[in-house]
mmCIF file of C-alpha atoms in Angstrom:
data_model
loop_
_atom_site.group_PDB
_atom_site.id
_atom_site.type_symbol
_atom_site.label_atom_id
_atom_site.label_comp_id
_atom_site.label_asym_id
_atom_site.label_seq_id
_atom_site.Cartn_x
_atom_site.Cartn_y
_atom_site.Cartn_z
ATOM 1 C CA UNK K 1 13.822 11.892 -0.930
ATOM 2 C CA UNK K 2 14.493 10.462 2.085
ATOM 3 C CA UNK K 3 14.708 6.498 3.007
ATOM 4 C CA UNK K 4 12.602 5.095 5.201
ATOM 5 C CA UNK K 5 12.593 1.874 7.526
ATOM 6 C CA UNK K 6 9.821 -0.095 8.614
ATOM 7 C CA UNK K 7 9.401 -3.255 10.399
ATOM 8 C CA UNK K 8 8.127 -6.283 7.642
ATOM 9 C CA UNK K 9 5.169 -7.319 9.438
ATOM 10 C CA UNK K 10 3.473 -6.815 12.789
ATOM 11 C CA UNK K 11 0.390 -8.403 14.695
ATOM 12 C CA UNK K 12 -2.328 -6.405 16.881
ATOM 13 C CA UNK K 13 -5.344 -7.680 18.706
ATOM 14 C CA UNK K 14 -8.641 -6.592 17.472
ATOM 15 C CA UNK K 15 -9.687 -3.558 19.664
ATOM 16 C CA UNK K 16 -6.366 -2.509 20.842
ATOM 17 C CA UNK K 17 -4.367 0.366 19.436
ATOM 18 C CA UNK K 18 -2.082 -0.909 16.532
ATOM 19 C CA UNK K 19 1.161 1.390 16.763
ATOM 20 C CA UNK K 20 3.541 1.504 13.374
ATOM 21 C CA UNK K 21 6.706 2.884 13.340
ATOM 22 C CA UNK K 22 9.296 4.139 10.545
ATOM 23 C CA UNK K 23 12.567 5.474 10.711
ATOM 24 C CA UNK K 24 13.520 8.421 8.462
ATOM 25 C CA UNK K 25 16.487 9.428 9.729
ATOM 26 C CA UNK K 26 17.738 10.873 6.590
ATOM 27 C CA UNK K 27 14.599 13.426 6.411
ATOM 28 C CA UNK K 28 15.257 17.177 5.541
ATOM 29 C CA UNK K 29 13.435 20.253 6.858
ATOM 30 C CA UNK K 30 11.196 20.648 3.655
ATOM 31 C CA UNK K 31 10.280 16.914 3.418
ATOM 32 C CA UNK K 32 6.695 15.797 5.002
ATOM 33 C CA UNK K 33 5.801 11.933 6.340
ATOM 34 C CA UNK K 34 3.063 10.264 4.461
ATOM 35 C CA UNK K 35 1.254 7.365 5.466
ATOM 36 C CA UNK K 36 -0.863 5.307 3.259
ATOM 37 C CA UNK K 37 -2.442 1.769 3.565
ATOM 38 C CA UNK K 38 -2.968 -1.111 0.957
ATOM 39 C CA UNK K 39 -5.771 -3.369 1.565
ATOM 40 C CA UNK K 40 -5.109 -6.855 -0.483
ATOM 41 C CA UNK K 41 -6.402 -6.193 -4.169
ATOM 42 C CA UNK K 42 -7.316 -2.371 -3.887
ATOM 43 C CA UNK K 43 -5.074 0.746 -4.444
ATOM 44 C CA UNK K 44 -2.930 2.650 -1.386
ATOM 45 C CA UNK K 45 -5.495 4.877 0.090
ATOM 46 C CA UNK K 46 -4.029 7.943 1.801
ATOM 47 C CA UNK K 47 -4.238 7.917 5.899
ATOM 48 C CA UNK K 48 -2.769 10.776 7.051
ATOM 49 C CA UNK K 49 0.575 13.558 6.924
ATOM 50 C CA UNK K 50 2.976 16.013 9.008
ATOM 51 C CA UNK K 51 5.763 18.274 8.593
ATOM 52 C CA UNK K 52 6.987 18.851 12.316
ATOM 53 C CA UNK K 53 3.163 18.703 14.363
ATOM 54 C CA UNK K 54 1.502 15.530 15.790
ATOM 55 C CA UNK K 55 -1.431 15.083 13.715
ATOM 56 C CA UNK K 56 -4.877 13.326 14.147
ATOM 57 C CA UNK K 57 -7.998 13.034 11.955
ATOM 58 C CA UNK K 58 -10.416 10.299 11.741
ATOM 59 C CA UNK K 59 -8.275 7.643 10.959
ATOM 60 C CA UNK K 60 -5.457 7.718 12.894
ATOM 61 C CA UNK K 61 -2.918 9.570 14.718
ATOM 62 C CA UNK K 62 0.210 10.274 13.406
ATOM 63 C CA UNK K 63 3.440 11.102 15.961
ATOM 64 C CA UNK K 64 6.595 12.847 14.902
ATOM 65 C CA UNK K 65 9.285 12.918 17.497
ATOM 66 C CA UNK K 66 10.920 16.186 18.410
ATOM 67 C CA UNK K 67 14.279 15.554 15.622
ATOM 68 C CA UNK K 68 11.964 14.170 13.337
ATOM 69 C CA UNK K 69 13.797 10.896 12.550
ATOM 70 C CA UNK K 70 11.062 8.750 13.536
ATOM 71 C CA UNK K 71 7.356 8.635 13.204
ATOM 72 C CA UNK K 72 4.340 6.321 14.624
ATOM 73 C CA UNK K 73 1.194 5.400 13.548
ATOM 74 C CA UNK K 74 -1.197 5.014 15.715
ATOM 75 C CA UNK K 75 -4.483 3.404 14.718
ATOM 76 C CA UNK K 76 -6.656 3.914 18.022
ATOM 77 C CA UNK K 77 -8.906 0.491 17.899
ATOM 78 C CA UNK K 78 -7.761 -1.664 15.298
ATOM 79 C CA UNK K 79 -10.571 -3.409 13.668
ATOM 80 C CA UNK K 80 -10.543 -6.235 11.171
ATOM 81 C CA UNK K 81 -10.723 -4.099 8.130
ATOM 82 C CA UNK K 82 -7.498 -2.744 9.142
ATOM 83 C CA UNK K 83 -5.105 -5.741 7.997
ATOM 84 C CA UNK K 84 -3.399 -4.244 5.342
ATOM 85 C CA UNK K 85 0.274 -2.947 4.065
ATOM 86 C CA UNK K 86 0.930 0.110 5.512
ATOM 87 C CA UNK K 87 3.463 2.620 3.745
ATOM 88 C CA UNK K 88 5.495 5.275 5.362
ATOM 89 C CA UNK K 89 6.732 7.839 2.686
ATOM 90 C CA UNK K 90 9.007 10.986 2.614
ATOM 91 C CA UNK K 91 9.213 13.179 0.654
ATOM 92 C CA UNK K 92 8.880 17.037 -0.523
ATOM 93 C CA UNK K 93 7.856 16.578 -3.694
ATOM 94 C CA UNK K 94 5.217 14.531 -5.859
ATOM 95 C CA UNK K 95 7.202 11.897 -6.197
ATOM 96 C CA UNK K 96 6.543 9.464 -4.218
ATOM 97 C CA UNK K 97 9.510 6.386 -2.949
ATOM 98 C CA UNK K 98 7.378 3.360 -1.513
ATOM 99 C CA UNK K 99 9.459 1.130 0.673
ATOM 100 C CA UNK K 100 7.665 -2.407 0.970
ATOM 101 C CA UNK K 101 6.080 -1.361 4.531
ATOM 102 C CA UNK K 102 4.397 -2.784 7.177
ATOM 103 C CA UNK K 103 2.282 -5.757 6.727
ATOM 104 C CA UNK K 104 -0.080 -4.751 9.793
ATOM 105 C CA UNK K 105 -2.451 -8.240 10.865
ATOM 106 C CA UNK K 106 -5.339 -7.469 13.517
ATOM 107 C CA UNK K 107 -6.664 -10.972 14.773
ATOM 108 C CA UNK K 108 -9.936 -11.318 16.223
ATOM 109 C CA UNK O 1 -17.918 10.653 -4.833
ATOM 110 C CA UNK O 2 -16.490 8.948 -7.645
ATOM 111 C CA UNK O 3 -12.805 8.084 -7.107
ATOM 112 C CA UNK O 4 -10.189 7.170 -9.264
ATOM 113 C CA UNK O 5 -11.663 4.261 -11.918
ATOM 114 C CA UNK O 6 -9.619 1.680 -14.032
ATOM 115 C CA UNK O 7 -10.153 -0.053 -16.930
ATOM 116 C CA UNK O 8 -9.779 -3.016 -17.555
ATOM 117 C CA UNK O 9 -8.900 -4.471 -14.413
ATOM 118 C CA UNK O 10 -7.322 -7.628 -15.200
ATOM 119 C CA UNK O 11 -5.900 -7.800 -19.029
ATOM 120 C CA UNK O 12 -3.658 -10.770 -20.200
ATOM 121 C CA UNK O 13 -1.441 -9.819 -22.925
ATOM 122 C CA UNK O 14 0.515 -12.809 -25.158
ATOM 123 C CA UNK O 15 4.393 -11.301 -25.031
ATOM 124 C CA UNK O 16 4.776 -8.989 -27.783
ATOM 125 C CA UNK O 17 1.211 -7.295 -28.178
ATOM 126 C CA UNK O 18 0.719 -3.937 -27.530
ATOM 127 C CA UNK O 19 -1.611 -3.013 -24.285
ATOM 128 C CA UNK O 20 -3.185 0.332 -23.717
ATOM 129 C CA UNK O 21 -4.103 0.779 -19.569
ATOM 130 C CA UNK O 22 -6.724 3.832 -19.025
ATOM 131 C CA UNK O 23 -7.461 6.197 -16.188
ATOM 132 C CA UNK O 24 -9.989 8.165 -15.030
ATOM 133 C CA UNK O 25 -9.152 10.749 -12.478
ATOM 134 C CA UNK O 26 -11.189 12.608 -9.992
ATOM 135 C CA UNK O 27 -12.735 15.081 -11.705
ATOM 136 C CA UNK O 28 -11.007 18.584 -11.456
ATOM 137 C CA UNK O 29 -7.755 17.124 -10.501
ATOM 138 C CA UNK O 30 -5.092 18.917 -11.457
ATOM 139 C CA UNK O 31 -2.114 16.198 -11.298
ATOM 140 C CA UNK O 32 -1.919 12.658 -12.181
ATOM 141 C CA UNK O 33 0.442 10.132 -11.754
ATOM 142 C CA UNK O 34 1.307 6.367 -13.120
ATOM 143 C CA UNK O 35 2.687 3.534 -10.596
ATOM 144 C CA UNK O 36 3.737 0.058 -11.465
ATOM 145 C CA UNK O 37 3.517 -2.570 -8.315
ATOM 146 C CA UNK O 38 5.173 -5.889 -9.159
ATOM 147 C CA UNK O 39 3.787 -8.778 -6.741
ATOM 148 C CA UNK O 40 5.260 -8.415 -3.196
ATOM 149 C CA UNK O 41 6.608 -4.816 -3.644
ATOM 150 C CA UNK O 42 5.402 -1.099 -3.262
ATOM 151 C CA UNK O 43 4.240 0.718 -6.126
ATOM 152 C CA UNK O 44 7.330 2.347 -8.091
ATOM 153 C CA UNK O 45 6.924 5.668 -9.762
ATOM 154 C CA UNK O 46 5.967 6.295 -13.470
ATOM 155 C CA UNK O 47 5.325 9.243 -15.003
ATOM 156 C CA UNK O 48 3.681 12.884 -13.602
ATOM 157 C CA UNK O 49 1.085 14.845 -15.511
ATOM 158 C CA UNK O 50 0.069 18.564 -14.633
ATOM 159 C CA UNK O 51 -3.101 19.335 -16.600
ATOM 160 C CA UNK O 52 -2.135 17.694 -19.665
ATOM 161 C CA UNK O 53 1.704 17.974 -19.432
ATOM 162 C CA UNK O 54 3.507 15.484 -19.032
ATOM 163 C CA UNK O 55 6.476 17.210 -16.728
ATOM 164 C CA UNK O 56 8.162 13.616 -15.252
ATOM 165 C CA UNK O 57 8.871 10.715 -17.388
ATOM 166 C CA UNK O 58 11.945 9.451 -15.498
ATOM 167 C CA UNK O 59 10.412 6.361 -13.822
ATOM 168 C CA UNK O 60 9.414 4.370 -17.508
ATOM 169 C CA UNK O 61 11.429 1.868 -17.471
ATOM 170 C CA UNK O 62 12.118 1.646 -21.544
ATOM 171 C CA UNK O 63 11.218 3.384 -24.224
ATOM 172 C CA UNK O 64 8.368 0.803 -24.928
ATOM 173 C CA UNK O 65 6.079 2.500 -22.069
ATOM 174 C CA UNK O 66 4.244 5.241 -23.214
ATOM 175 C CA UNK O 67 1.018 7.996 -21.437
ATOM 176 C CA UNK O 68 -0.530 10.374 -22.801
ATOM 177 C CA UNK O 69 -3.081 12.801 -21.000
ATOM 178 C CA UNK O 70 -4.430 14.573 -24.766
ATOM 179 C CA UNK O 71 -7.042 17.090 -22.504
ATOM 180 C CA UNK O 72 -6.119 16.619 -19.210
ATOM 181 C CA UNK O 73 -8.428 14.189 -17.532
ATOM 182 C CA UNK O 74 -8.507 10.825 -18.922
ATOM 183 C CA UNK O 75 -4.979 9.297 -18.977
ATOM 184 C CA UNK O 76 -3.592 6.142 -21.482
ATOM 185 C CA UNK O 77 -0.643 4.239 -20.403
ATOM 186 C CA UNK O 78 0.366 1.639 -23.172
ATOM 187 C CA UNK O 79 2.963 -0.368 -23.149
ATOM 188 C CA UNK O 80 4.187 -1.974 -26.819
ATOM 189 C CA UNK O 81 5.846 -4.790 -27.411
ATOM 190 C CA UNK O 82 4.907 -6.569 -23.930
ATOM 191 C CA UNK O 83 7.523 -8.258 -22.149
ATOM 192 C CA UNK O 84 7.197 -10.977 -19.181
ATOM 193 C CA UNK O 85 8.551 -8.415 -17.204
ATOM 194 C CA UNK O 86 5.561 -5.791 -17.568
ATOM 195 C CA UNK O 87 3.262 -8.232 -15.420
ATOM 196 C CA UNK O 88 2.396 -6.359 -12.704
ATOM 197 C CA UNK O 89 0.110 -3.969 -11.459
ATOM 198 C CA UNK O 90 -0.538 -0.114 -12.687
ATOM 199 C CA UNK O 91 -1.818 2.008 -10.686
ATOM 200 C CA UNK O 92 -2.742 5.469 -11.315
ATOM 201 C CA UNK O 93 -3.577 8.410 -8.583
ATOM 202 C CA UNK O 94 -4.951 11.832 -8.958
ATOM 203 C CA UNK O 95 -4.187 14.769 -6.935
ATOM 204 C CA UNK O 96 -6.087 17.977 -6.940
ATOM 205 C CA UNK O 97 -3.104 20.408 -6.958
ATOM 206 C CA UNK O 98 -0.253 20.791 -9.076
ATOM 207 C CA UNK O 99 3.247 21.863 -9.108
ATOM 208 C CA UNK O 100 6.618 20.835 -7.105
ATOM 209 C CA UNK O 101 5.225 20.506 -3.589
ATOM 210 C CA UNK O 102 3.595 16.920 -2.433
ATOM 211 C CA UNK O 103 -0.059 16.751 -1.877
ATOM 212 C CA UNK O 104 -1.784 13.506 -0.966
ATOM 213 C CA UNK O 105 -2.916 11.105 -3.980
ATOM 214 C CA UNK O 106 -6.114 9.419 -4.270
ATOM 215 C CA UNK O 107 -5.468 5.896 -6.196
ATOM 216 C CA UNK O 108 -7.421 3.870 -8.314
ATOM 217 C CA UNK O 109 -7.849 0.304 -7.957
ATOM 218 C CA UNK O 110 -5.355 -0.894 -10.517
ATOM 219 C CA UNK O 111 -4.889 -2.834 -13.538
ATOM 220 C CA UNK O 112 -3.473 -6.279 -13.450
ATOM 221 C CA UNK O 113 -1.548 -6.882 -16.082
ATOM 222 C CA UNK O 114 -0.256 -10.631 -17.205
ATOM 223 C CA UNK O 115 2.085 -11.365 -19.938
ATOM 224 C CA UNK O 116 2.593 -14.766 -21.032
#
């Protein structure tokens, strides 16, 4: 599976869009990007996926540039409740490779 | 609906007891899998079930971790012979598909596990 990159730890206001990003510059064609969050003391809960497609449900949005090395997260009005670890994963298989991810703060 | 459930939540083990870590999965779920989170880091891979075969084992770190998944629900994950090492957290996700191919996991809250 491929490695990913993400930045330790980032800060966001409360209200504005919190944008994540993770490099995976060593992802194949089969391999999808997973994102998953980890509020303190609760398991990673699943946020959203792609293959090639810019993706959006009710959580977030999730952008995958044209070559696919790089992803973002976009969560569009961070809120409190958002502070968490967030996880970018690839991979084309069950197995999933955690990295230690983002450690998103949104201050009020 | 119900999620993923864990029992117990917290368990502290004196080093060299055996533990045995339970999971419920979301009922119907096809696949389930077995994390371990040590403080500070992501959750490293286990062990995968399909139904109640157990098809990857490669992530147990020693021969002293152990799952089972008898009818394929329910899941044990016991650990003998606890070392100070084992503290950490277990998780354990369910997925409703099986096979090669990656769906999304639904995770349980986790058991904390202490050795002293």
């Amino acid at each position: 599976d491929a490695k990913t990159t993400q930045p330790p730890s980032m800060d966001c206001a409360e209200g504005r869009a919190a944008n994540l990003p993770c490099n995976h510059s060593t992802i194949s064609g089969n391999e999808y990007v997973y994102w998953y969050r980890q509020i303190h003391s609760q398991g990673p809960q699943y946020i959203i996926h792609g293959l090639k497609n810019n993706e959006t449900n009710e959580m977030a949005s999730l952008i995958i540039t044209e070559d696919r090395k790089s992803s973002t997260l976009i969560l569009p009005h961070a809120t409190l409740r958002d502070t968490a670890v967030y996880y970018c994963i690839v991979t084309g298989t069950y197995k999933y490779i955690f990295g230690t991810g983002t450690r998103l703060k949104v201050l009020a | 609906g119900a999620g993923v459930s864990q029992s117990p939540r917290y368990k502290v083990a004196k080093r060299g007891q055996d533990v045995a870590l339970r999971c419920d999965p979301i009922s119907g779920h096809v696949s389930l899998f077995w994390y371990q989170q040590a403080l500070g880091q992501g959750p490293e891979f286990l062990t995968y079930f399909q139904n109640e075969a157990q098809l990857d084992k490669s992530g147990l770190p020693s021969d002293r971790f152990f799952a089972e998944r008898p009818e394929g629900s329910v899941s044990t994950l016991k650990i003998q012979r606890t070392q100070q090492e084992d503290s950490a957290v277990y998780l354990c996700a369910s997925s409703p598909r099986g096979g090669a191919r990656t769906y999304e996991q639904y995770f349980g809250p986790g058991t904390r596990l202490t050795v002293t």
